[in-house]
């Protein structure tokens, strides 16, 4: 751990000095050079075999490749340079995702108990996310006695993925139920979202945030998966609204 801390605070900072300027224009030769330098330290951290690929060593150590870190520094600097008080909503309304260090995530935030369905509900809620031609959005559609009551539709930023949109839809539905003290069952066709929420090893800030909100509405919200495009009225309607 001491060596790892020394690497991240000294070696990596020295190697990536000025990356906010040059990190967005690396050549293949430069990337390979960074790989070669970083590999020496990764082997020490993981005690891996010399035949182990550098990419595998990155995964085992939890340290991203240097060229990706350099590019991230470049992108963050470009965002900062282009910031304006007139256009804060372009970036600030929907944050960029990032991986949280697993040791910094409290145990009660790693696990969330998902009840598929609860009884005596006020609404059935179908959620869906969509990304078409660089436009990402999601829809949260409420039903009562098979009748569509409300549709909440939102557009996200271009950098947001379908997975993030699906999670955002589930999270919005849970918070909507909490703010109105409704009991609801949420249905999503995103199996990846369900799996991410159930996983104790997920480090995504998006996933952790959704877990927090779902934990807070225990007893008010059920969450289960439904198959897409098989004629389920609510799911088909949410899919249409998300686009």
Tab-separated table of C-alpha atoms in Angstrom:
chain	number	residue	atom	x	y	z
A	1	UNK	CA	0.000	0.000	0.000
A	2	UNK	CA	2.873	2.370	0.780
A	3	UNK	CA	4.499	1.664	-2.577
A	4	UNK	CA	1.164	2.122	-4.312
A	5	UNK	CA	0.605	5.446	-2.558
A	6	UNK	CA	4.132	6.544	-3.473
A	7	UNK	CA	3.469	5.607	-7.089
A	8	UNK	CA	0.180	7.531	-7.337
A	9	UNK	CA	1.456	10.653	-5.560
A	10	UNK	CA	4.960	10.831	-7.016
A	11	UNK	CA	5.699	8.620	-10.027
A	12	UNK	CA	2.362	9.019	-11.813
A	13	UNK	CA	2.282	12.777	-11.182
A	14	UNK	CA	5.804	13.139	-12.595
A	15	UNK	CA	5.073	11.008	-15.669
A	16	UNK	CA	1.841	12.852	-16.415
A	17	UNK	CA	3.081	16.363	-15.707
A	18	UNK	CA	1.292	18.690	-18.133
A	19	UNK	CA	-1.124	15.954	-19.280
A	20	UNK	CA	-3.956	18.486	-19.237
A	21	UNK	CA	-2.270	19.973	-22.321
A	22	UNK	CA	-0.804	16.972	-24.179
A	23	UNK	CA	-3.034	14.131	-22.930
A	24	UNK	CA	-5.469	14.384	-25.820
A	25	UNK	CA	-2.962	13.828	-28.628
A	26	UNK	CA	-0.929	10.749	-27.715
A	27	UNK	CA	0.552	8.629	-30.504
A	28	UNK	CA	0.701	4.838	-30.425
A	29	UNK	CA	4.453	5.003	-29.749
A	30	UNK	CA	3.915	7.305	-26.768
A	31	UNK	CA	1.127	5.103	-25.411
A	32	UNK	CA	3.375	2.033	-25.643
A	33	UNK	CA	6.125	3.907	-23.811
A	34	UNK	CA	3.780	4.765	-20.986
A	35	UNK	CA	2.657	1.122	-20.892
A	36	UNK	CA	6.259	-0.060	-20.576
A	37	UNK	CA	7.056	2.318	-17.719
A	38	UNK	CA	3.864	1.586	-15.817
A	39	UNK	CA	4.269	-2.168	-16.265
A	40	UNK	CA	7.363	-2.176	-14.007
A	41	UNK	CA	5.323	-0.866	-11.089
A	42	UNK	CA	2.247	-2.989	-11.829
A	43	UNK	CA	4.339	-6.161	-11.622
A	44	UNK	CA	5.576	-5.096	-8.187
A	45	UNK	CA	2.086	-4.261	-6.934
A	46	UNK	CA	0.456	-7.481	-8.132
A	47	UNK	CA	3.467	-9.811	-7.876
A	48	UNK	CA	2.304	-11.179	-11.190
A	49	UNK	CA	4.201	-13.280	-13.700
A	50	UNK	CA	6.277	-11.453	-16.283
A	51	UNK	CA	4.165	-13.143	-18.958
A	52	UNK	CA	1.009	-11.432	-17.649
A	53	UNK	CA	-0.266	-8.779	-20.050
A	54	UNK	CA	-0.189	-5.141	-18.982
A	55	UNK	CA	-3.955	-4.802	-19.403
A	56	UNK	CA	-4.536	-7.679	-16.985
A	57	UNK	CA	-2.111	-6.102	-14.503
A	58	UNK	CA	-4.111	-2.858	-14.721
A	59	UNK	CA	-7.276	-4.745	-13.801
A	60	UNK	CA	-5.656	-6.697	-10.958
A	61	UNK	CA	-4.106	-3.593	-9.411
A	62	UNK	CA	-7.106	-1.330	-9.969
A	63	UNK	CA	-4.822	1.244	-11.598
A	64	UNK	CA	-5.964	2.518	-15.024
A	65	UNK	CA	-3.499	2.699	-17.941
A	66	UNK	CA	-1.449	5.892	-17.930
A	67	UNK	CA	-2.674	7.039	-21.336
A	68	UNK	CA	-6.291	6.863	-20.123
A	69	UNK	CA	-5.429	8.845	-16.988
A	70	UNK	CA	-3.638	11.386	-19.188
A	71	UNK	CA	-6.638	11.680	-21.493
A	72	UNK	CA	-8.942	12.106	-18.481
A	73	UNK	CA	-6.789	14.989	-17.230
A	74	UNK	CA	-6.934	16.563	-20.685
A	75	UNK	CA	-10.734	16.231	-20.882
A	76	UNK	CA	-11.263	17.645	-17.384
A	77	UNK	CA	-9.095	20.626	-18.273
A	78	UNK	CA	-11.029	21.209	-21.507
A	79	UNK	CA	-14.307	21.133	-19.579
A	80	UNK	CA	-12.930	23.609	-17.052
A	81	UNK	CA	-11.665	25.959	-19.785
A	82	UNK	CA	-15.047	25.982	-21.513
A	83	UNK	CA	-17.058	26.550	-18.368
A	84	UNK	CA	-19.322	29.592	-18.297
A	85	UNK	CA	-21.763	30.853	-15.693
A	86	UNK	CA	-24.290	31.183	-18.518
A	87	UNK	CA	-24.086	27.509	-19.466
A	88	UNK	CA	-23.479	25.620	-16.221
A	89	UNK	CA	-26.372	23.273	-16.975
A	90	UNK	CA	-24.468	21.758	-19.920
A	91	UNK	CA	-22.220	19.745	-17.611
A	92	UNK	CA	-23.283	20.302	-14.024
A	93	UNK	CA	-26.855	18.984	-14.136
A	94	UNK	CA	-25.706	15.435	-14.927
A	95	UNK	CA	-22.313	14.551	-13.512
A	96	UNK	CA	-19.737	12.418	-15.258
A	97	UNK	CA	-19.501	8.889	-13.898
A	98	UNK	CA	-16.393	7.739	-12.074
A	99	UNK	CA	-15.217	4.705	-10.134
A	100	UNK	CA	-15.148	5.060	-6.370
A	101	UNK	CA	-12.318	3.264	-4.520
A	102	UNK	CA	-13.916	0.119	-3.086
A	103	UNK	CA	-12.369	0.760	0.341
A	104	UNK	CA	-14.111	4.150	0.477
A	105	UNK	CA	-17.569	2.622	0.033
A	106	UNK	CA	-19.217	1.759	3.394
A	107	UNK	CA	-20.498	-1.808	3.638
A	108	UNK	CA	-24.100	-0.610	3.963
A	109	UNK	CA	-23.726	1.100	0.562
A	110	UNK	CA	-22.310	-1.966	-1.173
A	111	UNK	CA	-25.416	-4.073	-0.687
A	112	UNK	CA	-29.027	-3.262	-1.440
A	113	UNK	CA	-31.898	-5.659	-0.834
A	114	UNK	CA	-34.216	-5.603	-3.851
A	115	UNK	CA	-37.756	-6.826	-3.273
A	116	UNK	CA	-39.243	-7.855	-6.652
A	117	UNK	CA	-42.795	-6.895	-5.725
A	118	UNK	CA	-44.577	-5.400	-2.743
A	119	UNK	CA	-48.252	-5.623	-1.846
A	120	UNK	CA	-51.005	-2.981	-1.727
A	121	UNK	CA	-49.313	-0.663	-4.200
A	122	UNK	CA	-50.580	2.699	-5.411
A	123	UNK	CA	-49.025	2.462	-8.885
A	124	UNK	CA	-47.192	0.185	-11.262
A	125	UNK	CA	-44.237	2.055	-12.774
A	126	UNK	CA	-42.434	1.149	-15.999
A	127	UNK	CA	-39.041	2.684	-16.721
A	128	UNK	CA	-36.877	2.724	-19.826
A	129	UNK	CA	-33.762	4.419	-21.180
A	130	UNK	CA	-32.876	5.192	-24.778
A	131	UNK	CA	-29.983	6.480	-26.879
A	132	UNK	CA	-30.557	7.416	-30.526
A	133	UNK	CA	-28.108	9.446	-32.648
A	134	UNK	CA	-26.162	10.781	-29.644
A	135	UNK	CA	-29.338	11.722	-27.774
A	136	UNK	CA	-29.893	9.973	-24.451
A	137	UNK	CA	-33.065	10.060	-22.399
A	138	UNK	CA	-35.330	8.102	-20.101
A	139	UNK	CA	-39.001	7.762	-19.269
A	140	UNK	CA	-40.867	6.861	-16.090
A	141	UNK	CA	-44.487	5.893	-16.774
A	142	UNK	CA	-47.032	5.271	-14.018
A	143	UNK	CA	-50.056	3.008	-14.358
A	144	UNK	CA	-53.069	2.244	-12.187
A	145	UNK	CA	-55.513	-0.502	-13.110
A	146	UNK	CA	-53.777	-0.763	-16.517
A	147	UNK	CA	-54.435	2.924	-17.232
A	148	UNK	CA	-51.543	5.283	-17.939
A	149	UNK	CA	-51.602	8.071	-15.337
A	150	UNK	CA	-48.343	10.035	-15.652
A	151	UNK	CA	-45.299	10.132	-17.926
A	152	UNK	CA	-42.042	11.708	-16.756
A	153	UNK	CA	-39.608	12.106	-19.655
A	154	UNK	CA	-36.094	13.540	-19.471
A	155	UNK	CA	-33.160	14.169	-21.790
A	156	UNK	CA	-29.643	13.554	-20.495
A	157	UNK	CA	-26.301	14.757	-21.837
A	158	UNK	CA	-24.600	13.363	-24.952
A	159	UNK	CA	-21.919	11.684	-22.845
A	160	UNK	CA	-24.491	9.627	-20.910
A	161	UNK	CA	-24.951	5.978	-21.887
A	162	UNK	CA	-28.120	3.881	-22.150
A	163	UNK	CA	-27.064	2.054	-18.976
A	164	UNK	CA	-26.878	5.355	-17.089
A	165	UNK	CA	-30.264	6.377	-18.491
A	166	UNK	CA	-31.818	3.094	-17.326
A	167	UNK	CA	-30.371	3.592	-13.838
A	168	UNK	CA	-31.482	7.232	-13.754
A	169	UNK	CA	-35.032	6.159	-14.608
A	170	UNK	CA	-35.133	3.613	-11.773
A	171	UNK	CA	-33.654	6.140	-9.357
A	172	UNK	CA	-36.146	8.832	-10.384
A	173	UNK	CA	-39.069	6.438	-9.897
A	174	UNK	CA	-37.834	5.495	-6.413
A	175	UNK	CA	-37.408	9.139	-5.391
A	176	UNK	CA	-40.810	10.023	-6.852
A	177	UNK	CA	-42.401	7.328	-4.682
A	178	UNK	CA	-40.533	8.535	-1.598
A	179	UNK	CA	-41.434	12.204	-2.073
A	180	UNK	CA	-45.136	11.344	-2.450
A	181	UNK	CA	-45.188	8.468	0.047
A	182	UNK	CA	-46.480	6.131	-2.665
A	183	UNK	CA	-46.038	2.380	-2.705
A	184	UNK	CA	-44.993	1.252	-6.181
A	185	UNK	CA	-43.639	-1.675	-8.132
A	186	UNK	CA	-41.008	-0.673	-10.694
A	187	UNK	CA	-40.566	-2.759	-13.840
A	188	UNK	CA	-37.475	-2.395	-16.021
A	189	UNK	CA	-36.230	-4.340	-19.046
A	190	UNK	CA	-32.623	-3.470	-18.153
A	191	UNK	CA	-31.132	-6.654	-16.728
A	192	UNK	CA	-27.730	-4.952	-16.536
A	193	UNK	CA	-29.175	-2.344	-14.151
A	194	UNK	CA	-30.649	-5.027	-11.900
A	195	UNK	CA	-27.352	-6.926	-11.850
A	196	UNK	CA	-25.344	-3.770	-11.124
A	197	UNK	CA	-27.610	-2.859	-8.219
A	198	UNK	CA	-27.314	-6.371	-6.786
A	199	UNK	CA	-23.528	-6.491	-7.186
A	200	UNK	CA	-21.478	-5.734	-4.080
A	201	UNK	CA	-18.377	-5.015	-6.157
A	202	UNK	CA	-19.735	-2.192	-8.322
A	203	UNK	CA	-17.685	1.017	-7.953
A	204	UNK	CA	-19.650	3.234	-10.362
A	205	UNK	CA	-20.783	6.466	-8.727
A	206	UNK	CA	-24.050	6.208	-10.696
A	207	UNK	CA	-24.735	2.739	-9.279
A	208	UNK	CA	-23.765	3.703	-5.717
A	209	UNK	CA	-26.061	6.741	-5.864
A	210	UNK	CA	-28.977	4.610	-7.092
A	211	UNK	CA	-28.296	2.035	-4.355
A	212	UNK	CA	-28.443	4.759	-1.700
A	213	UNK	CA	-31.826	5.998	-2.878
A	214	UNK	CA	-33.280	2.497	-3.227
A	215	UNK	CA	-32.112	1.611	0.284
A	216	UNK	CA	-33.918	4.688	1.599
A	217	UNK	CA	-37.279	3.602	0.133
A	218	UNK	CA	-37.284	0.044	1.445
A	219	UNK	CA	-40.901	-1.018	1.950
A	220	UNK	CA	-42.213	1.525	-0.541
A	221	UNK	CA	-40.655	0.201	-3.740
A	222	UNK	CA	-40.452	-3.168	-5.463
A	223	UNK	CA	-38.105	-3.644	-8.415
A	224	UNK	CA	-38.187	-6.433	-10.968
A	225	UNK	CA	-37.118	-7.224	-14.522
A	226	UNK	CA	-39.472	-7.728	-17.468
A	227	UNK	CA	-38.600	-8.946	-20.929
A	228	UNK	CA	-38.594	-6.256	-23.601
A	229	UNK	CA	-40.718	-6.231	-26.753
A	230	UNK	CA	-43.046	-9.086	-25.833
A	231	UNK	CA	-46.226	-7.007	-25.770
A	232	UNK	CA	-46.235	-5.830	-22.145
A	233	UNK	CA	-48.293	-2.629	-22.343
A	234	UNK	CA	-46.388	-0.589	-19.774
A	235	UNK	CA	-42.982	-1.615	-21.061
A	236	UNK	CA	-43.870	-0.844	-24.670
A	237	UNK	CA	-45.272	2.541	-23.657
A	238	UNK	CA	-42.184	3.459	-21.615
A	239	UNK	CA	-39.955	2.433	-24.531
A	240	UNK	CA	-41.870	4.780	-26.839
A	241	UNK	CA	-41.790	7.671	-24.348
A	242	UNK	CA	-38.040	7.322	-23.727
A	243	UNK	CA	-37.336	7.998	-27.406
